[in-house]
Short mmCIF file of C-alpha atoms (C1' of nucleotides) in Angstrom, two decimals:
data_model
loop_
_atom_site.label_atom_id
_atom_site.label_comp_id
_atom_site.label_asym_id
_atom_site.label_seq_id
_atom_site.Cartn_x
_atom_site.Cartn_y
_atom_site.Cartn_z
CA MET A 7 0.00 0.00 0.00
CA ALA A 8 2.77 2.44 0.87
CA VAL A 9 4.62 4.13 -1.97
CA PRO A 10 8.40 4.43 -1.61
CA LEU A 11 9.55 8.04 -1.54
CA ASP A 12 13.03 9.45 -1.72
CA ASP A 13 14.34 12.63 -0.24
CA LEU A 14 13.39 14.83 -3.18
CA ASP A 15 9.85 13.43 -3.19
CA ARG A 16 9.47 14.26 0.47
CA LYS A 17 10.78 17.78 -0.01
CA ILE A 18 8.32 18.35 -2.83
CA LEU A 19 5.44 17.02 -0.73
CA SER A 20 6.48 19.14 2.19
CA LEU A 21 6.28 22.28 0.06
CA LEU A 22 2.98 21.31 -1.55
CA GLN A 23 1.43 20.52 1.82
CA GLN A 24 2.14 24.09 2.84
CA ASP A 25 1.24 25.76 -0.41
CA ALA A 26 -0.19 23.95 -3.39
CA GLY A 27 -0.17 27.17 -5.37
CA LEU A 28 3.60 27.20 -5.79
CA SER A 29 4.69 27.19 -9.39
CA LEU A 30 6.89 24.45 -10.75
CA ASP A 31 9.62 27.04 -11.17
CA GLU A 32 9.50 28.10 -7.54
CA ILE A 33 9.53 24.53 -6.28
CA ALA A 34 12.48 23.65 -8.48
CA ARG A 35 14.33 26.77 -7.37
CA LYS A 36 13.70 26.18 -3.66
CA LEU A 37 14.99 22.63 -3.96
CA SER A 38 17.87 23.50 -6.30
CA ALA A 39 16.53 21.00 -8.77
CA SER A 40 15.24 21.58 -12.23
CA LYS A 41 11.72 21.59 -13.52
CA THR A 42 11.48 18.31 -15.39
CA PRO A 43 12.33 15.87 -12.58
CA VAL A 44 10.20 17.83 -10.13
CA TRP A 45 7.30 17.77 -12.54
CA ASN A 46 7.67 14.03 -13.22
CA ARG A 47 7.65 13.27 -9.50
CA ILE A 48 4.59 15.38 -8.86
CA ARG A 49 2.76 13.68 -11.70
CA LYS A 50 3.75 10.22 -10.46
CA MET A 51 2.72 10.99 -6.90
CA ARG A 52 -0.63 12.21 -8.14
CA GLU A 53 -1.14 9.07 -10.18
CA ALA A 54 -0.11 6.86 -7.27
CA GLY A 55 -2.63 8.63 -5.04
CA VAL A 56 0.02 9.94 -2.67
CA ILE A 57 -1.26 13.40 -3.51
CA LYS A 58 -5.00 12.91 -3.24
CA SER A 59 -6.13 16.41 -4.08
CA GLU A 60 -5.45 20.09 -3.82
CA VAL A 61 -7.99 22.07 -1.87
CA ALA A 62 -8.66 25.54 -0.52
CA ILE A 63 -8.57 25.81 3.27
CA LEU A 64 -11.09 28.29 4.64
CA ASP A 65 -11.10 30.11 7.95
CA PRO A 66 -14.15 28.81 9.85
CA ASP A 67 -14.52 31.99 11.92
CA LYS A 68 -14.61 34.14 8.79
CA ILE A 69 -17.58 32.23 7.44
CA GLY A 70 -19.51 32.20 10.67
CA LEU A 71 -18.66 28.68 11.85
CA GLU A 72 -17.45 29.67 15.25
CA THR A 73 -18.38 26.53 17.12
CA CYS A 74 -16.68 23.16 17.11
CA PHE A 75 -17.80 20.11 19.07
CA PHE A 76 -16.31 16.70 19.61
CA VAL A 77 -18.91 14.01 20.02
CA LEU A 78 -17.86 10.85 21.85
CA ILE A 79 -20.21 7.96 21.24
CA ARG A 80 -20.58 4.72 23.15
CA THR A 81 -23.14 2.35 21.74
CA SER A 82 -24.32 -1.13 22.51
CA GLU A 83 -25.72 -1.48 18.99
CA HIS A 84 -23.38 -3.23 16.67
CA ASP A 85 -25.65 -4.82 14.11
CA ALA A 86 -25.11 -4.19 10.43
CA GLU A 87 -28.28 -2.25 9.87
CA TRP A 88 -27.62 0.23 12.63
CA LEU A 89 -24.04 0.69 11.47
CA GLU A 90 -25.05 1.34 7.91
CA ARG A 91 -27.53 3.99 8.94
CA PHE A 92 -24.94 5.61 11.20
CA LEU A 93 -22.30 5.70 8.47
CA LYS A 94 -24.71 7.07 5.94
CA THR A 95 -25.87 9.83 8.26
CA VAL A 96 -22.37 10.84 9.27
CA ARG A 97 -21.12 10.93 5.69
CA ALA A 98 -24.12 12.83 4.44
CA ARG A 99 -23.98 15.61 7.03
CA PRO A 100 -21.64 18.40 6.01
CA GLU A 101 -21.27 19.61 9.62
CA VAL A 102 -19.42 16.39 10.41
CA LEU A 103 -15.86 17.06 9.34
CA GLU A 104 -14.29 13.94 10.77
CA ALA A 105 -15.49 10.61 12.06
CA HIS A 106 -13.50 7.68 13.39
CA ARG A 107 -14.31 4.28 14.76
CA LEU A 108 -12.19 3.74 17.83
CA ALA A 109 -10.81 0.79 19.74
CA GLY A 110 -11.64 0.62 23.42
CA ASP A 111 -14.02 2.44 25.68
CA ILE A 112 -15.36 4.98 23.19
CA ASP A 113 -16.77 3.54 19.97
CA TYR A 114 -16.93 6.59 17.72
CA ILE A 115 -15.69 10.14 17.71
CA LEU A 116 -17.08 12.93 15.55
CA LYS A 117 -15.76 16.40 14.94
CA VAL A 118 -18.59 18.78 14.13
CA ARG A 119 -18.46 22.41 12.97
CA VAL A 120 -21.50 24.62 13.30
CA PRO A 121 -22.32 28.33 13.58
CA ASN A 122 -23.28 28.23 17.27
CA ALA A 123 -24.43 26.05 20.15
CA ARG A 124 -28.02 26.21 19.01
CA ALA A 125 -27.09 24.85 15.61
CA PHE A 126 -25.20 22.07 17.33
CA ASP A 127 -28.26 21.17 19.35
CA THR A 128 -30.32 20.98 16.17
CA PHE A 129 -27.70 18.72 14.63
CA TYR A 130 -27.51 16.60 17.76
CA GLN A 131 -31.25 16.15 18.07
CA SER A 132 -31.60 15.13 14.47
CA LEU A 133 -28.63 12.74 14.74
CA ILE A 134 -30.06 10.83 17.68
CA ARG A 135 -33.44 10.78 16.02
CA GLU A 136 -32.00 9.27 12.85
CA VAL A 137 -29.80 6.62 14.39
CA SER A 138 -31.69 5.77 17.58
CA ILE A 139 -30.18 5.56 21.01
CA PHE A 140 -26.66 6.51 22.05
CA ASN A 141 -24.55 7.13 25.03
CA VAL A 142 -23.07 10.42 23.94
CA THR A 143 -20.75 13.01 25.40
CA SER A 144 -20.46 16.27 23.51
CA SER A 145 -17.49 18.49 24.28
CA LEU A 146 -17.33 22.07 23.13
CA SER A 147 -13.98 23.26 21.83
CA MET A 148 -12.97 26.45 23.62
CA GLU A 149 -9.86 26.95 21.55
CA GLU A 150 -8.33 25.42 18.48
CA ILE A 151 -4.74 25.06 19.58
CA LYS A 152 -3.57 23.48 16.37
CA TYR A 153 -5.01 22.45 13.06
CA THR A 154 -2.92 21.29 10.17
CA THR A 155 -3.54 19.20 7.09
CA ALA A 156 0.20 18.64 6.67
CA LEU A 157 1.23 15.08 7.48
CA PRO A 158 4.67 14.44 8.95
CA LEU A 159 6.97 13.01 6.29
CA PRO A 160 9.02 10.29 7.90
CA MET B 10 -15.02 38.86 12.39
CA ALA B 11 -17.27 37.11 9.89
CA VAL B 12 -17.13 38.23 6.26
CA PRO B 13 -20.45 38.58 4.46
CA LEU B 14 -20.72 36.24 1.50
CA ASP B 15 -23.29 36.11 -1.23
CA ASP B 16 -24.47 33.16 -3.19
CA LEU B 17 -21.80 33.38 -5.86
CA ASP B 18 -19.08 33.63 -3.22
CA ARG B 19 -20.35 30.47 -1.58
CA LYS B 20 -20.51 28.59 -4.85
CA ILE B 21 -16.94 29.58 -5.63
CA LEU B 22 -15.77 28.49 -2.19
CA SER B 23 -17.63 25.24 -2.51
CA LEU B 24 -15.79 24.43 -5.72
CA LEU B 25 -12.40 25.51 -4.40
CA GLN B 26 -12.85 23.46 -1.25
CA GLN B 27 -13.21 20.40 -3.44
CA ASP B 28 -10.53 21.23 -5.97
CA ALA B 29 -8.25 24.22 -5.71
CA GLY B 30 -6.66 23.30 -9.01
CA LEU B 31 -9.68 24.37 -11.05
CA SER B 32 -8.89 27.08 -13.53
CA LEU B 33 -10.70 30.37 -13.47
CA ASP B 34 -12.26 29.42 -16.78
CA GLU B 35 -13.70 26.19 -15.45
CA ILE B 36 -15.07 27.85 -12.33
CA ALA B 37 -16.69 30.61 -14.36
CA ARG B 38 -18.16 28.08 -16.76
CA LYS B 39 -19.55 25.86 -14.01
CA LEU B 40 -21.21 28.85 -12.39
CA SER B 41 -22.33 30.45 -15.66
CA ALA B 42 -20.50 33.59 -14.70
CA SER B 43 -17.60 35.24 -16.39
CA LYS B 44 -14.00 35.25 -15.39
CA THR B 45 -13.44 38.74 -14.03
CA PRO B 46 -16.10 38.81 -11.32
CA VAL B 47 -15.14 35.32 -10.23
CA TRP B 48 -11.52 36.31 -10.09
CA ASN B 49 -12.24 39.51 -8.15
CA ARG B 50 -14.18 37.56 -5.56
CA ILE B 51 -11.46 34.98 -5.16
CA ARG B 52 -8.89 37.73 -4.69
CA LYS B 53 -11.03 39.53 -2.14
CA MET B 54 -11.72 36.35 -0.21
CA ARG B 55 -8.02 35.62 -0.14
CA GLU B 56 -7.25 39.11 1.12
CA ALA B 57 -10.00 38.91 3.73
CA GLY B 58 -8.55 35.63 4.97
CA VAL B 59 -11.68 33.66 4.12
CA ILE B 60 -9.46 31.52 1.91
CA LYS B 61 -6.49 30.89 4.17
CA SER B 62 -4.42 28.77 1.85
CA GLU B 63 -4.37 26.17 -0.85
CA VAL B 64 -2.71 22.93 0.09
CA ALA B 65 -2.07 19.43 -1.19
CA ILE B 66 -3.88 16.67 0.70
CA LEU B 67 -1.86 13.48 0.98
CA ASP B 68 -3.04 9.95 1.59
CA PRO B 69 -1.62 8.95 4.99
CA ASP B 70 -1.62 5.24 4.16
CA LYS B 71 0.39 5.81 1.00
CA ILE B 72 3.18 7.47 2.95
CA GLY B 73 3.28 4.90 5.72
CA LEU B 74 1.25 6.75 8.36
CA GLU B 75 -1.20 4.00 9.02
CA THR B 76 -1.94 4.76 12.63
CA CYS B 77 -4.09 7.49 14.13
CA PHE B 78 -4.67 8.08 17.82
CA PHE B 79 -6.92 10.42 19.73
CA VAL B 80 -5.45 11.51 23.02
CA LEU B 81 -7.87 12.72 25.69
CA ILE B 82 -6.16 14.67 28.42
CA ARG B 83 -7.41 15.59 31.88
CA THR B 84 -5.03 17.69 33.89
CA SER B 85 -5.08 19.39 37.27
CA GLU B 86 -2.31 21.72 36.18
CA HIS B 87 -3.58 25.01 34.94
CA ASP B 88 -0.75 27.42 35.66
CA ALA B 89 0.64 29.57 32.90
CA GLU B 90 4.03 27.95 32.78
CA TRP B 91 2.66 24.44 32.32
CA LEU B 92 0.24 25.65 29.69
CA GLU B 93 2.91 27.40 27.72
CA ARG B 94 5.09 24.32 27.67
CA PHE B 95 2.16 22.19 26.62
CA LEU B 96 1.19 24.52 23.76
CA LYS B 97 4.76 24.77 22.57
CA THR B 98 5.20 21.01 22.55
CA VAL B 99 1.94 20.33 20.77
CA ARG B 100 2.59 22.95 18.11
CA ALA B 101 6.15 21.84 17.55
CA ARG B 102 5.37 18.16 17.04
CA PRO B 103 4.44 17.34 13.46
CA GLU B 104 2.65 14.13 14.50
CA VAL B 105 0.02 16.25 16.25
CA LEU B 106 -2.37 17.23 13.50
CA GLU B 107 -5.04 18.78 15.68
CA ALA B 108 -5.31 20.01 19.23
CA HIS B 109 -8.26 21.58 21.02
CA ARG B 110 -8.90 22.89 24.49
CA LEU B 111 -12.29 21.63 25.57
CA ALA B 112 -14.98 22.68 28.00
CA GLY B 113 -16.05 20.13 30.56
CA ASP B 114 -14.68 16.84 31.72
CA ILE B 115 -11.84 16.46 29.25
CA ASP B 116 -9.40 19.36 29.08
CA TYR B 117 -7.59 18.70 25.82
CA ILE B 118 -7.91 16.46 22.82
CA LEU B 119 -5.13 15.68 20.36
CA LYS B 120 -5.24 13.90 17.04
CA VAL B 121 -1.95 12.20 16.32
CA ARG B 122 -0.76 10.46 13.14
CA VAL B 123 2.15 8.05 13.27
CA PRO B 124 3.49 5.08 11.30
CA ASN B 125 2.52 2.45 13.90
CA ALA B 126 1.70 1.80 17.54
CA ARG B 127 5.36 1.72 18.50
CA ALA B 128 5.87 5.19 17.06
CA PHE B 129 2.87 6.37 19.03
CA ASP B 130 4.35 5.00 22.22
CA THR B 131 7.57 6.86 21.53
CA PHE B 132 5.61 10.05 20.96
CA TYR B 133 3.51 9.47 24.06
CA GLN B 134 6.48 8.81 26.32
CA SER B 135 8.27 11.90 25.14
CA LEU B 136 5.11 14.00 25.51
CA ILE B 137 4.53 13.05 29.14
CA ARG B 138 8.22 13.52 29.85
CA GLU B 139 8.18 17.03 28.42
CA VAL B 140 5.01 18.29 30.03
CA SER B 141 4.94 16.36 33.28
CA ILE B 142 1.97 14.54 34.67
CA PHE B 143 -1.33 13.84 32.92
CA ASN B 144 -4.40 11.80 33.17
CA VAL B 145 -4.46 10.51 29.63
CA THR B 146 -6.62 8.17 27.59
CA SER B 147 -5.31 7.22 24.16
CA SER B 148 -7.76 5.75 21.69
CA LEU B 149 -6.62 4.05 18.53
CA SER B 150 -8.62 4.77 15.43
CA MET B 151 -9.67 1.52 13.79
CA GLU B 152 -11.26 3.21 10.81
CA GLU B 153 -11.42 6.68 9.39
CA ILE B 154 -15.10 6.92 8.55
CA LYS B 155 -14.91 10.45 7.27
CA TYR B 156 -12.30 13.13 6.78
CA THR B 157 -12.95 16.35 4.98
CA THR B 158 -11.38 19.78 4.97
CA ALA B 159 -14.49 21.25 3.33
CA LEU B 160 -16.50 23.40 5.70
CA PRO B 161 -20.28 23.59 5.33
CA LEU B 162 -21.26 26.88 3.73
CA PRO B 163 -24.37 28.13 5.48
"C1'" DG C 2 -20.09 42.76 -16.02
"C1'" DT C 3 -17.80 41.77 -20.46
"C1'" DT C 4 -14.09 41.43 -23.71
"C1'" DG C 5 -9.67 40.82 -24.93
"C1'" DA C 6 -4.68 41.46 -24.74
"C1'" DA C 7 -0.02 40.85 -22.47
"C1'" DA C 8 2.66 38.26 -19.22
"C1'" DG C 9 3.66 34.31 -17.07
"C1'" DG C 10 3.14 29.33 -16.02
"C1'" DA C 11 2.25 24.41 -17.35
"C1'" DT C 12 2.95 20.59 -20.14
"C1'" DG C 13 5.49 17.59 -22.98
"C1'" DG C 14 9.04 16.70 -26.74
"C1'" DA C 15 13.97 16.44 -28.31
"C1'" DC C 16 18.35 15.90 -26.93
"C1'" DC C 17 22.24 15.93 -23.88
"C1'" DT C 18 24.81 14.56 -19.38
"C1'" DA D 20 18.08 8.20 -14.20
"C1'" DG D 21 18.43 13.85 -14.23
"C1'" DG D 22 19.37 18.33 -16.91
"C1'" DT D 23 18.62 21.90 -20.51
"C1'" DC D 24 16.24 24.02 -24.06
"C1'" DC D 25 12.29 24.86 -26.48
"C1'" DA D 26 7.57 25.08 -28.45
"C1'" DT D 27 2.80 25.18 -27.52
"C1'" DC D 28 -0.96 25.74 -25.00
"C1'" DC D 29 -3.47 27.29 -21.09
"C1'" DT D 30 -4.15 30.67 -17.06
"C1'" DT D 31 -3.83 34.49 -14.71
"C1'" DT D 32 -3.95 39.23 -14.46
"C1'" DC D 33 -5.40 43.67 -15.57
"C1'" DA D 34 -6.72 47.53 -18.69
"C1'" DA D 35 -10.31 49.36 -21.57
"C1'" DC D 36 -14.94 49.26 -22.50
#
DNA sequence: GTTGAAAGGATGGACCT
DNA sequence: AGGTCCATCCTTTCAAC
């Protein structure tokens, strides 16, 4: 599954993770390489799926999404039907930015972005209506200490 | 703090959140608008900080980062010195992709990406060494159900 | 808001090291 | 394999309308 990367590959990825708008020229210059090899590596890494996409990152506060909740879910339900409904709901709701199935005490964690606490309550009510009963803890984020899309390149 | 957006702004953002590599031409065509107004809006939204950046999104599995942990931290320490050290550590470590200060029972949550469980243990040991004592629960993610950088545009 | 023109960047080929 | 040069096409950027 993993794609082997050399040092130049990692340097290219590191730059593109910070700024995907860099021109080929700038990347080549920063790495003291020349355009062709840099371009070929970028193309290959795109084809291999190492680079999944290039996206714009928005500031949530600037678009009125000032509230972020983490939802910790413990459930006794583990049958296929329940799970399918849960997955479908989570994937369909744009407020849910991240969802993971966890090992251990907590079964699922959701990260949810909404305009305010009232909007979260609306979301929450409709979630528990759609996928029946939960044991849920919702934690309001008071401060986003760190958020990065840049993965560490080992 | 929030920037007022109209319908065209939101449509542009929605496209750029999915694919920042779209050309101005394509965006204008998709929205049946013409290039200049689209371009002016993009520029303004960049200047206003609504669009923070454009970045490449990598596939963690393809670069050997197969393991994701959520770290839930309860701490009795709340003095300024401890906090500063904690923030500095969290921000400096590239494995920590997200960190939030929470209201309620849990004080902090971290999302950490590493190659494997052993690497997480190394990270964990060095974290608790650097910032003294914690009450910590680490939960391994068995499955990433959803991950998106696209914010809902209300 | 529209058109279009000038400048700059992306893509890919030919050829060399 | 990487490097250089080049030709073509596509985008961005901005001025004039």
